[in-house]
Amino acid sequence: MTLSRYWHTLRYLRPVQFYGRLWFRLYRPRPDIRPAPGLRPATGSWMAAAAKPISLLGPATLRFLNQTHEVAGSGAWNDPARDKLWLYNLHYFDDLGAAPSPQPSPAGGEGARAATGAAHILPSPLRGGGVGGEGDEGPQCAHSPSPLAGEGRGEGDGAPRCAPPPSPLAGEGWGEGVQAASDQRLQWHLALLTRWVAENPPGTGTGWEPYPTSLRIVNWIKWALAYSPEREGVSAVLPPACLQSLAVQARWLSRRLEHHLLGNHLFANAKALVFAGAFFVGPEADRWRTLGLRLLARELDEQILPDGGHFERSPMYHAILLEDVLDLINLAGAYPGLFGAVGSASAEATLSSAGQLVVSQPILSQPVAGAPLARGGQGGPVLALWRAKATAMLDWLAAMTHPDGEISFFNDAAFGIAPTLADLQRYADGISAVSRARPAASTIPATTPGMSARTTDVPCCWLRDSGYVRLAAGPAVAILDVAPIGPDYLPGHAHADTLSFELSLFGQRVIVNGGTSRYGSGPERLAERGTAAHSTVQLDGVDSSEVWGGFRVARRARVWGVRVRQGEADLAAVSDEGLPARPVMVPAAPAIAASGTPLQVSAAHDGYRRLPGRPVHHRTWDLTEGGFSVTDAIEGEYRTAIARFHLHPAIRVAMDPGGDGDQASGYLDLPGGQQVRWQSTGGAARLVPDAWHPQFGLSEAAHCLELRLASAECRLHLAWGRGDALHGDDQGPSR
């Protein structure tokens, strides 16, 4: 490790990250085990949240990160033989939000449909007489890998995620097998909850670290709100020992906030305090809630960019934070009148007709009494801010989602880690979370579940503040990275993926980035963060940004000269005069193009200027309805330059015989039967074995097309339409 790398890592950190880390290590508060405050009556309705995949496979058998282990004995909660990430997941209790796959009762028909609709609002003794919700026409399951959330939230099984889940105690309209499974799982949950309290003394072990404590508090409270039998008290689901533990955990967390880590960790801390402060009643609970709300107001302003993207530029973490915001909106519906206002330097935010976040009056410094919050109403500036952020975040996620309905892989990202766009859209619709009208489900393309028409039914959408561009033409969707790697002081989830991209054709992923299969500080983690694992150019065998360790970055690439064109007209551009000292910030509304003419995006980055020849990588993407081209040019001296195009494992690739040194061609066979021709110029092409990492703990064999530049410029062209020298119908050519 060189002093230079340390310097370029530490120079960007905020002062609180230095003294906060020192304080966090030296200050160790004593757990406060006084009796818990009373419970606040929930006079509204808790709606079904986005369901989690099943991770509890037996009374003490759990599966996370594609690894299944028994949790036997008190030592299992901190077993040194288990990865830290696996132990984190063990302490989250995400499985409380999972449910067996619902099946219609033998009677079927209207009874089954009625039961599905009834599951949207689950009975709870903490609520008054809420009204029922409208259900789907039947149970719908998105069969996705199990999730990982937060910096360590992960489950790697392939269990289906179903939304909305049935109440584990509801029997009418559901098959006896599902009822029995629900009752069995309820007993498993109660036993595991009781074990956790008995075997994890306050303030000790992995489970009492602030991040797992935050997620566990929220999961326990969501479970209590959703699954309590209506005729009994909440203790029928959360035993008295767990209610007492919840209060101890909230007190502990309020004195162990992760100011030294910031980002999604501090957001999770704040959310947990808000949940605890709403669930309990009294002055102590009010203090938790007020502290959490103040932190949330500040962090929402900073972490959610004007275009709706999360500032760490990870679609996975963006979806996690979006679920957090939806949970908060749901909580406000369960406790009407509790979130009228909160002291903050923030401001109320709403969406203008152009889709921009508009700041208006300051949020009041004192809570507003009276004024109940209607489920679909504004309900005060705090709730209005949450709804505005959720609306913008849904649109951003839609732009960053492929036609298969799953996220793109930029920075730390993997499937199943957070709810999908469709899951989150259903959740938002169920709690009336969006602050403007959205397209009905019947108008959303079937190949893109839950996708917003605002960001996906247009040829070009430039998310300027976060730095991504979505292009669409004919059967093609390309998502381009012209973004900074993340906030300078918080690049822990950043990859060296500048000017990379992903491409889908005919609804199928074709060119991809490598994904994320693990955290930690090992060589696999470093390789997955490196430039070579992404569909971009690597010079002289080094990374475009100096990623090191598990979550560190020293010198980092800066993008400049971004230009978006349609035909001969510039849709938008960022000045390329010099290299800006920081990412250029431009107006928030996405730049949207009309259909019909070719689209072009160009940009450059300075990540390699630290090399002796001070080279600069320029990249241009061109998209038409029948073809897609990527042109790479290197300005300055370098030894080697390799442009890599990682192919999805389902893509069969072949190279034509007889190509000369700097020209090659071949074809790609897609799983849907279409064939795409490719041709390269300006570099020696070769196909090499590759690996794709779609889930934590999982890798799949694939291929990568490499172009070793023979001159200062190389080009890869893909063609699939009549206008690009291929034959076939409108659905694309087939072999």
XYZ file of C-alpha atoms in Angstrom:
735
model
C 0.000 0.000 0.000
C 1.519 3.350 -1.062
C 1.163 6.669 0.719
C -0.264 8.065 -2.522
C -3.141 5.590 -2.491
C -3.919 6.409 1.127
C -3.815 10.125 0.385
C -6.121 9.903 -2.623
C -8.525 7.782 -0.599
C -8.611 9.888 2.558
C -8.555 13.348 1.019
C -12.206 13.145 -0.016
C -13.606 12.077 3.364
C -15.659 14.390 5.536
C -14.394 15.307 9.010
C -17.188 13.317 10.659
C -15.859 10.178 8.984
C -12.595 10.627 10.892
C -13.720 11.732 14.331
C -16.972 9.774 14.062
C -15.072 6.534 13.536
C -12.830 7.286 16.499
C -15.823 8.126 18.698
C -17.712 5.032 17.563
C -14.823 2.792 18.601
C -14.081 4.476 21.896
C -17.565 5.271 23.170
C -19.512 2.227 24.303
C -22.829 3.057 25.941
C -24.426 0.719 28.425
C -27.636 -0.928 27.223
C -30.700 0.647 28.784
C -32.936 -2.218 29.913
C -35.708 -0.198 31.539
C -39.250 -1.411 30.781
C -40.513 -0.647 27.293
C -42.901 2.253 26.693
C -46.509 1.479 25.908
C -47.744 0.696 22.406
C -49.321 3.395 20.269
C -52.729 2.447 18.818
C -52.525 2.276 15.028
C -55.803 3.900 14.019
C -55.091 3.611 10.314
C -54.198 0.632 8.120
C -50.897 -1.076 7.466
C -50.927 -2.248 3.856
C -49.127 -5.316 2.542
C -45.488 -4.425 1.937
C -43.206 -5.826 -0.755
C -42.718 -9.461 0.240
C -39.313 -11.012 0.895
C -38.188 -14.380 -0.425
C -38.270 -17.266 2.016
C -34.970 -17.783 3.838
C -36.179 -19.758 6.879
C -36.336 -23.311 5.551
C -36.888 -25.081 8.858
C -37.063 -24.291 12.573
C -33.344 -23.461 12.612
C -32.328 -23.809 8.947
C -31.625 -20.597 7.054
C -30.346 -19.836 3.575
C -28.552 -16.636 2.608
C -26.066 -15.888 -0.158
C -26.714 -19.293 -1.725
C -25.462 -20.939 1.486
C -27.667 -22.990 3.831
C -26.695 -23.539 7.464
C -28.235 -24.697 10.713
C -28.424 -22.160 13.515
C -27.981 -24.537 16.414
C -27.004 -23.253 19.836
C -26.292 -19.755 21.078
C -22.867 -19.656 19.422
C -24.375 -19.881 15.938
C -25.403 -16.223 16.007
C -21.723 -15.203 15.945
C -20.145 -18.287 14.396
C -16.622 -17.322 13.208
C -16.862 -19.984 10.505
C -19.581 -17.975 8.753
C -18.962 -14.956 6.545
C -19.787 -11.649 8.184
C -22.345 -10.955 5.488
C -24.128 -14.244 6.183
C -24.271 -13.428 9.893
C -25.634 -9.967 9.144
C -28.477 -11.534 7.205
C -29.137 -13.955 10.022
C -29.810 -11.017 12.350
C -32.031 -9.050 9.940
C -35.082 -11.346 10.283
C -36.090 -10.581 6.680
C -38.035 -13.850 6.591
C -40.704 -12.250 8.769
C -41.741 -10.447 5.587
C -41.880 -13.638 3.522
C -44.903 -15.866 3.008
C -45.645 -19.277 1.468
C -46.756 -19.049 -2.140
C -50.524 -18.441 -2.019
C -52.760 -20.996 -3.711
C -56.509 -20.693 -4.305
C -58.780 -22.772 -2.112
C -60.290 -25.923 -3.630
C -63.469 -23.933 -4.231
C -61.519 -21.559 -6.469
C -63.418 -18.970 -8.477
C -64.646 -15.815 -6.812
C -63.679 -16.987 -3.350
C -60.031 -17.257 -4.320
C -60.055 -13.842 -5.970
C -61.754 -12.279 -2.975
C -59.147 -13.743 -0.676
C -56.388 -12.282 -2.817
C -57.918 -8.842 -2.621
C -58.431 -9.108 1.127
C -54.769 -9.827 1.623
C -53.900 -6.229 0.734
C -54.985 -5.110 4.203
C -54.048 -7.439 7.005
C -55.918 -7.424 10.333
C -54.196 -5.938 13.367
C -55.359 -5.028 16.853
C -53.325 -1.825 16.569
C -55.646 -0.505 13.883
C -59.174 0.760 13.848
C -61.679 -0.431 11.296
C -59.707 0.022 8.093
C -61.201 -0.434 4.653
C -60.250 -3.268 2.363
C -57.963 -2.887 -0.638
C -58.400 -3.863 -4.252
C -56.542 -7.042 -5.128
C -55.056 -8.510 -8.252
C -57.142 -11.004 -10.190
C -55.102 -13.766 -8.664
C -51.799 -14.391 -6.961
C -48.827 -13.148 -8.926
C -45.297 -14.278 -8.194
C -42.071 -12.865 -9.605
C -39.693 -15.820 -9.474
C -36.537 -13.987 -8.564
C -33.452 -14.906 -6.589
C -33.532 -14.159 -2.888
C -32.493 -10.655 -1.880
C -29.599 -8.993 -0.229
C -30.206 -5.494 1.065
C -28.217 -2.752 2.641
C -24.457 -3.226 2.694
C -24.961 -6.758 3.740
C -28.561 -7.706 3.150
C -28.631 -10.924 1.170
C -30.246 -14.219 0.509
C -29.175 -16.319 -2.396
C -31.904 -18.897 -2.854
C -34.205 -18.916 -5.817
C -37.457 -18.833 -3.846
C -40.335 -16.993 -5.456
C -41.184 -13.530 -4.211
C -44.945 -13.031 -4.066
C -46.855 -9.807 -3.537
C -49.078 -9.199 -1.777
C -48.561 -11.931 0.850
C -51.433 -13.535 2.690
C -51.793 -13.172 6.425
C -50.208 -16.216 8.036
C -53.309 -16.578 10.171
C -55.911 -16.067 7.459
C -57.551 -19.266 6.306
C -60.677 -18.354 4.426
C -60.196 -18.633 0.666
C -56.791 -20.320 0.869
C -55.838 -23.948 0.572
C -55.417 -25.991 3.713
C -51.808 -26.717 2.797
C -50.964 -23.028 2.678
C -52.791 -22.466 5.971
C -50.834 -25.274 7.611
C -47.566 -23.915 6.215
C -48.433 -20.448 7.515
C -49.209 -21.764 10.991
C -46.002 -23.797 10.983
C -43.907 -20.839 9.873
C -45.536 -18.653 12.528
C -44.343 -21.096 15.171
C -40.862 -21.161 13.650
C -40.747 -17.378 13.696
C -41.896 -17.140 17.301
C -39.323 -19.699 18.395
C -36.504 -17.930 16.522
C -37.522 -14.522 17.900
C -37.512 -15.918 21.421
C -34.127 -17.544 20.846
C -32.646 -14.317 19.525
C -33.636 -12.374 22.629
C -32.346 -15.089 24.964
C -29.091 -15.786 23.103
C -28.016 -12.245 22.125
C -27.398 -10.224 25.305
C -27.915 -6.463 24.816
C -24.976 -4.664 23.263
C -22.891 -7.739 22.369
C -22.201 -9.568 19.140
C -22.888 -9.015 15.468
C -26.618 -8.649 15.979
C -26.197 -5.468 18.019
C -24.171 -3.642 15.384
C -26.187 -0.620 14.224
C -27.012 -1.778 10.709
C -28.494 -5.220 11.514
C -30.183 -3.644 14.542
C -31.851 -1.094 12.257
C -33.170 -3.679 9.814
C -34.327 -5.981 12.585
C -36.291 -3.230 14.363
C -38.146 -2.426 11.165
C -38.798 -6.078 10.313
C -40.167 -6.896 13.753
C -42.484 -3.886 13.709
C -43.706 -4.510 10.156
C -44.471 -8.098 11.141
C -46.385 -6.995 14.214
C -48.417 -4.478 12.214
C -49.180 -6.935 9.434
C -49.727 -10.266 11.095
C -51.368 -9.728 14.499
C -54.672 -11.585 15.011
C -57.406 -8.984 15.231
C -59.004 -10.420 18.342
C -55.839 -10.440 20.434
C -53.103 -8.049 21.482
C -49.895 -7.500 19.563
C -48.067 -9.679 22.096
C -49.829 -12.654 20.495
C -47.308 -12.269 17.657
C -44.479 -10.393 19.367
C -43.983 -11.987 22.797
C -43.464 -9.613 25.749
C -39.736 -10.377 25.796
C -39.485 -9.250 22.163
C -41.426 -6.047 22.820
C -39.065 -5.293 25.686
C -36.081 -6.098 23.465
C -37.406 -3.786 20.737
C -37.293 -0.863 23.149
C -33.772 -1.786 24.300
C -32.659 -2.027 20.667
C -34.132 1.388 19.824
C -32.401 2.992 22.818
C -29.119 1.351 21.863
C -29.414 2.410 18.226
C -30.195 6.033 19.133
C -26.736 6.176 20.765
C -24.899 4.174 18.060
C -25.842 6.017 14.869
C -23.444 5.421 11.970
C -22.463 9.003 11.252
C -18.987 7.733 10.378
C -20.384 5.569 7.559
C -23.196 7.859 6.335
C -25.093 6.864 3.165
C -27.539 3.975 3.222
C -26.373 2.944 6.710
C -27.355 6.222 8.349
C -30.604 6.217 6.372
C -31.434 2.750 7.730
C -30.646 3.935 11.276
C -33.005 6.892 10.897
C -35.800 4.788 9.418
C -35.598 2.354 12.336
C -35.899 5.167 14.872
C -38.976 6.497 13.070
C -40.573 3.044 13.127
C -39.796 2.560 16.822
C -41.009 6.062 17.633
C -44.320 5.373 15.907
C -44.804 1.868 17.301
C -44.272 2.924 20.918
C -45.913 5.877 22.676
C -44.654 8.443 25.165
C -41.893 11.041 25.467
C -39.084 8.557 24.868
C -40.706 7.254 21.670
C -41.307 10.846 20.549
C -37.597 11.548 20.915
C -36.703 8.541 18.771
C -39.182 9.566 16.110
C -38.091 13.217 16.072
C -34.416 12.276 15.786
C -35.165 9.820 12.992
C -37.301 12.291 11.064
C -34.683 15.026 11.281
C -32.038 12.636 9.952
C -34.343 11.389 7.189
C -35.173 14.903 6.006
C -31.473 15.732 5.750
C -30.470 12.442 4.162
C -33.316 12.450 1.619
C -32.222 15.893 0.455
C -28.644 14.724 0.060
C -28.971 11.101 -1.016
C -31.823 11.379 -3.545
C -30.644 13.475 -6.472
C -32.945 15.854 -8.367
C -33.442 13.302 -11.162
C -34.646 10.756 -8.583
C -31.491 8.613 -8.435
C -29.727 7.525 -5.257
C -26.371 9.273 -4.979
C -24.354 6.043 -4.704
C -25.389 5.258 -8.315
C -26.224 1.611 -7.659
C -29.606 0.496 -9.048
C -29.661 -2.175 -6.335
C -29.227 0.244 -3.452
C -31.565 2.685 -5.140
C -34.307 0.047 -5.052
C -33.537 -0.681 -1.395
C -33.865 3.002 -0.479
C -37.050 3.260 -2.528
C -38.543 0.399 -0.534
C -37.498 2.253 2.624
C -39.359 5.379 1.510
C -42.461 3.341 0.632
C -42.307 1.696 4.070
C -42.305 5.151 5.651
C -45.340 6.204 3.629
C -47.044 2.980 4.677
C -46.202 3.707 8.322
C -47.778 7.159 8.030
C -50.975 5.486 6.849
C -50.980 3.185 9.870
C -50.555 6.121 12.272
C -52.608 9.012 10.840
C -51.676 12.463 12.075
C -48.276 11.419 13.413
C -46.202 12.797 10.528
C -47.694 16.221 9.912
C -44.370 18.048 10.247
C -40.929 17.778 11.750
C -38.158 20.196 12.602
C -35.618 20.345 9.772
C -33.688 22.628 7.529
C -35.290 20.749 4.678
C -38.303 21.864 2.700
C -41.494 20.492 1.299
C -41.066 18.986 -2.151
C -43.628 18.275 -4.810
C -43.441 17.394 -8.489
C -44.144 19.975 -11.156
C -45.927 19.059 -14.372
C -42.503 18.764 -15.998
C -41.476 16.164 -13.468
C -39.002 18.356 -11.585
C -38.806 18.388 -7.813
C -39.986 21.796 -6.655
C -38.982 23.168 -3.252
C -41.557 25.317 -1.500
C -42.276 26.208 2.142
C -39.968 25.148 4.988
C -41.099 22.210 7.053
C -42.560 23.340 10.382
C -40.481 23.003 13.513
C -43.263 21.547 15.677
C -45.566 18.562 15.130
C -49.000 19.343 13.796
C -51.862 18.085 15.951
C -55.176 16.980 14.483
C -55.188 16.907 10.653
C -55.544 13.159 9.964
C -53.634 11.746 7.037
C -55.868 10.296 4.354
C -54.295 7.326 2.563
C -54.286 9.106 -0.783
C -53.966 12.676 0.461
C -50.902 14.867 0.975
C -51.104 14.696 4.781
C -48.586 17.450 5.492
C -45.145 18.423 4.216
C -43.289 15.376 5.553
C -45.550 12.919 3.767
C -45.598 15.149 0.682
C -41.808 15.036 0.602
C -41.788 11.241 0.900
C -44.342 10.892 -1.890
C -42.447 13.256 -4.162
C -39.204 11.377 -3.606
C -40.894 8.007 -4.146
C -42.398 9.193 -7.430
C -39.078 10.426 -8.786
C -37.296 7.294 -7.550
C -39.776 5.004 -9.292
C -39.193 6.811 -12.589
C -35.420 6.606 -12.167
C -35.574 2.890 -11.436
C -37.757 2.370 -14.501
C -35.120 4.018 -16.677
C -32.406 1.780 -15.186
C -34.397 -1.442 -15.601
C -34.013 -3.756 -18.595
C -36.994 -5.048 -20.587
C -36.762 -8.299 -18.584
C -37.913 -6.323 -15.535
C -34.629 -6.565 -13.597
C -32.055 -3.903 -12.759
C -28.980 -3.032 -14.773
C -25.563 -3.826 -13.301
C -23.707 -0.622 -12.485
C -21.562 -0.421 -9.360
C -22.583 -2.968 -6.716
C -25.662 -4.685 -8.141
C -27.140 -8.166 -8.237
C -30.538 -9.710 -8.807
C -32.892 -10.424 -5.959
C -31.133 -8.060 -3.627
C -34.059 -5.664 -3.459
C -37.632 -5.862 -4.717
C -38.002 -5.567 -8.473
C -39.513 -2.553 -10.199
C -42.797 -4.444 -10.568
C -42.807 -5.310 -6.844
C -42.162 -1.710 -5.885
C -44.725 -0.373 -8.322
C -47.379 -2.673 -6.858
C -46.390 -1.604 -3.371
C -46.545 2.085 -4.308
C -49.932 1.651 -5.952
C -51.276 -0.189 -2.914
C -50.398 2.661 -0.551
C -51.149 5.533 -2.985
C -47.526 6.589 -2.673
C -47.015 8.488 -5.917
C -47.726 12.190 -6.053
C -49.135 12.247 -9.586
C -51.111 10.007 -11.913
C -49.230 6.993 -13.268
C -50.141 4.643 -16.125
C -52.590 1.872 -15.358
C -51.172 -1.634 -15.280
C -52.975 -2.461 -18.526
C -50.956 0.202 -20.354
C -47.568 -1.090 -19.231
C -45.764 -3.367 -21.710
C -45.944 -6.965 -20.562
C -42.218 -7.418 -21.161
C -41.378 -4.675 -18.666
C -43.437 -5.244 -15.514
C -44.229 -2.070 -13.610
C -42.230 0.222 -15.846
C -43.114 3.919 -15.985
C -44.177 5.249 -19.375
C -42.452 8.526 -18.580
C -38.941 7.099 -18.710
C -39.251 4.007 -20.884
C -41.612 4.875 -23.728
C -39.233 7.490 -25.152
C -36.154 7.004 -27.341
C -33.763 8.841 -25.038
C -33.823 9.683 -21.340
C -30.741 11.341 -19.834
C -30.711 11.164 -16.048
C -28.342 14.086 -15.835
C -27.797 14.408 -12.104
C -26.935 10.759 -11.555
C -25.270 10.406 -14.960
C -26.962 7.612 -16.924
C -28.572 7.605 -20.357
C -31.238 5.204 -21.567
C -31.587 4.791 -25.345
C -34.338 2.825 -27.069
C -34.969 2.125 -30.756
C -36.786 -0.787 -32.353
C -36.003 -3.929 -30.317
C -32.969 -2.345 -28.607
C -32.560 -0.791 -25.175
C -29.123 0.486 -24.141
C -28.243 1.885 -20.710
C -25.056 3.959 -20.717
C -22.806 5.029 -17.851
C -21.594 8.627 -18.148
C -21.762 9.027 -14.375
C -19.352 9.776 -11.561
C -18.586 6.644 -9.596
C -20.566 7.991 -6.633
C -20.266 10.679 -3.973
C -16.607 11.533 -3.433
C -16.740 10.884 0.294
C -18.674 7.605 -0.032
C -17.442 5.421 -2.930
C -17.727 2.101 -1.057
C -20.129 0.536 -3.574
C -18.403 1.992 -6.640
C -16.918 -0.059 -9.477
C -14.349 1.094 -12.024
C -17.058 0.973 -14.712
C -16.890 4.458 -16.244
C -18.267 4.606 -19.832
C -19.546 1.035 -19.605
C -22.983 0.061 -20.887
C -25.531 -2.741 -21.078
C -27.654 -3.703 -24.084
C -30.899 -5.655 -24.431
C -32.286 -6.833 -27.771
C -35.757 -8.291 -28.317
C -36.291 -8.221 -24.564
C -33.137 -10.253 -23.840
C -29.876 -9.103 -22.282
C -27.003 -9.278 -24.729
C -24.080 -7.127 -23.516
C -23.725 -6.856 -19.748
C -21.475 -5.783 -16.914
C -20.087 -8.479 -14.651
C -22.334 -8.036 -11.590
C -21.547 -8.620 -7.928
C -21.312 -11.970 -6.166
C -19.518 -11.138 -2.938
C -18.364 -8.454 -0.526
C -15.270 -8.555 1.645
C -11.685 -7.748 0.730
C -10.600 -10.815 -1.241
C -9.312 -11.029 -4.819
C -12.741 -11.984 -6.218
C -14.275 -8.809 -4.817
C -11.465 -6.708 -6.268
C -11.812 -8.364 -9.691
C -15.570 -7.784 -9.770
C -15.061 -4.085 -9.039
C -12.301 -3.740 -11.635
C -12.552 -2.252 -15.112
C -11.920 -5.602 -16.828
C -15.227 -6.930 -15.453
C -17.211 -4.240 -17.283
C -18.098 -3.497 -20.889
C -15.691 -0.623 -21.355
C -12.014 0.027 -22.224
C -9.041 -0.827 -20.027
C -5.656 0.810 -20.643
C -2.295 -0.665 -19.642
C -3.972 -3.264 -17.427
C -5.049 -0.770 -14.748
C -8.487 0.278 -13.541
C -10.098 3.521 -14.647
C -10.697 4.305 -10.969
C -8.333 2.960 -8.326
C -10.600 0.528 -6.497
C -8.910 -1.321 -3.664
C -9.809 -3.195 -0.522
C -13.450 -4.165 -0.309
C -14.976 -0.680 -0.354
C -12.192 1.813 -1.077
C -11.347 4.041 -4.050
C -8.285 6.264 -4.431
C -7.994 8.269 -7.669
C -11.265 8.163 -9.568
C -12.374 8.816 -13.146
C -14.249 12.024 -14.015
C -16.576 12.110 -17.011
C -16.622 15.156 -19.250
C -17.781 16.250 -22.687
C -21.131 14.459 -22.502
C -23.228 15.074 -25.607
C -26.599 13.596 -26.520
C -27.699 13.996 -30.133
C -30.676 12.982 -32.242
C -29.855 13.161 -35.914
C -28.026 16.444 -36.440
C -29.478 18.166 -33.388
C -27.923 18.360 -29.940
C -30.486 17.358 -27.350
C -28.149 18.337 -24.522
C -24.459 18.716 -23.841
C -21.982 19.442 -21.068
C -19.061 21.739 -21.838
C -15.849 19.902 -22.636
C -13.564 22.860 -22.022
C -10.958 21.336 -19.769
C -11.516 18.652 -17.174
C -13.913 19.798 -14.446
C -12.796 19.409 -10.863
C -16.086 17.729 -9.992
C -19.018 16.207 -11.885
C -20.964 18.811 -13.825
C -24.467 19.278 -12.403
C -27.170 20.304 -14.868
C -30.981 20.756 -14.570
C -32.926 17.905 -13.055
C -35.612 17.067 -15.604
C -34.623 14.117 -17.819
C -33.803 15.072 -21.395
C -36.346 13.253 -23.569
C -36.055 12.815 -27.341
C -38.719 12.202 -29.949
C -38.726 9.020 -32.017
C -37.701 8.455 -35.600
C -34.061 9.457 -36.058
C -30.686 7.999 -35.010
C -29.471 8.604 -31.474
C -25.894 9.313 -30.478
C -24.222 9.764 -27.099
C -20.567 10.663 -26.654
C -18.380 11.304 -23.613
C -14.822 11.030 -22.313
C -13.164 10.410 -18.979
C -9.828 11.255 -17.391
C -9.338 8.149 -15.261
C -6.166 7.128 -17.103
C -4.456 10.529 -17.117
C -2.439 9.366 -14.113
C -0.533 7.060 -16.519
C 2.736 8.284 -18.104
C 1.182 9.098 -21.491
C -1.806 10.885 -19.869
C -4.286 9.099 -22.152
C -7.983 9.980 -22.318
C -10.710 7.509 -23.297
C -13.421 8.822 -25.645
C -16.493 6.685 -26.385
C -19.426 7.191 -28.755
C -22.605 5.117 -28.904
C -24.885 5.193 -31.986
C -28.314 3.544 -32.022
C -30.845 3.098 -34.819
C -33.822 0.788 -35.136
C -31.628 -1.762 -36.925
C -28.162 -1.384 -35.450
C -25.939 -0.321 -32.579
C -22.332 0.875 -32.716
C -19.697 1.576 -30.089
C -16.638 3.589 -31.125
C -13.661 3.946 -28.798
C -10.818 6.420 -29.329
C -7.752 6.918 -27.159
C -6.079 10.300 -27.060
C -2.504 10.194 -25.742
C 0.128 7.494 -25.361
C -0.499 4.049 -23.933
C 0.908 0.534 -24.167
C -2.214 -1.620 -24.446
C -5.898 -0.870 -24.846
C -8.604 -3.547 -24.672
C -12.284 -2.905 -25.243
C -14.343 -5.650 -23.618
C -17.943 -6.562 -24.405
C -19.207 -9.069 -21.853
C -21.978 -11.279 -23.190
C -24.892 -12.650 -21.229
C -24.530 -16.407 -20.534
C -27.591 -17.175 -22.672
C -25.973 -15.643 -25.772
C -24.216 -17.995 -28.207
C -21.378 -16.237 -29.991
C -19.310 -17.253 -33.009
C -16.582 -15.632 -35.091
C -16.386 -15.944 -38.870
C -13.213 -17.569 -40.213
C -10.752 -15.592 -42.290
C -10.780 -12.214 -40.565
C -7.567 -10.188 -40.841
C -5.670 -8.484 -38.033
C -7.882 -5.482 -37.342
C -11.224 -6.637 -38.787
C -13.459 -9.455 -37.671
C -17.113 -10.477 -37.815
C -19.479 -13.096 -36.515
C -22.926 -13.587 -35.077
C -24.781 -13.730 -31.790
C -27.614 -16.210 -31.324
C -30.225 -14.986 -28.863
C -32.340 -17.360 -26.750
C -35.495 -16.140 -28.494
C -34.217 -17.390 -31.853
C -33.024 -14.056 -33.275
C -29.576 -13.680 -34.789
C -27.467 -10.539 -34.596
C -24.449 -9.925 -36.781
C -21.395 -8.225 -35.301
C -18.424 -6.629 -37.028
C -15.336 -5.034 -35.526
C -12.719 -2.726 -37.031
C -9.574 -1.129 -35.672
C -8.622 -3.947 -33.311
C -7.767 -7.624 -33.080
C -10.847 -9.525 -31.892
C -10.938 -12.671 -29.815
C -13.500 -14.586 -27.745
C -12.451 -15.485 -24.217
C -14.135 -17.415 -21.399
C -15.904 -15.172 -18.937
C -18.084 -15.250 -15.810
C -21.271 -13.362 -14.988
C -22.377 -12.813 -11.393
C -26.154 -12.318 -11.252
C -26.558 -13.090 -7.533
C -24.485 -13.013 -4.400
C -22.742 -16.342 -4.126
C -23.405 -17.316 -7.743
C -21.372 -17.173 -10.966
C -22.348 -18.348 -14.451
C -20.062 -19.220 -17.364
C -20.214 -16.802 -20.288
C -18.070 -15.325 -23.062
C -16.452 -11.965 -23.611
C -15.618 -10.368 -26.969
C -12.322 -8.508 -26.634
C -10.967 -5.951 -29.088
C -7.290 -5.107 -28.655
C -6.857 -1.713 -30.280
C -4.454 -1.750 -33.211
C -4.733 2.009 -33.730
C -6.099 4.979 -31.826
C -9.707 3.981 -32.605
C -11.801 0.825 -32.797
C -15.462 0.138 -33.499
C -17.963 -2.638 -32.808
C -21.175 -2.689 -34.830
C -24.201 -4.915 -34.198
C -26.879 -5.288 -36.893
C -30.270 -6.955 -36.740
C -32.591 -5.080 -39.084
C -33.235 -4.748 -42.831
C -31.530 -1.387 -42.962
C -28.362 -2.901 -41.538
C -27.865 -5.632 -44.128
C -29.889 -8.294 -42.364
C -33.111 -9.919 -43.422
C -36.068 -10.913 -41.259
C -39.471 -9.800 -40.130
C -40.238 -7.087 -37.624
C -39.574 -9.475 -34.764
C -35.941 -9.754 -35.781
C -34.064 -12.243 -37.949
C -33.893 -15.863 -36.926
C -31.422 -18.495 -37.953
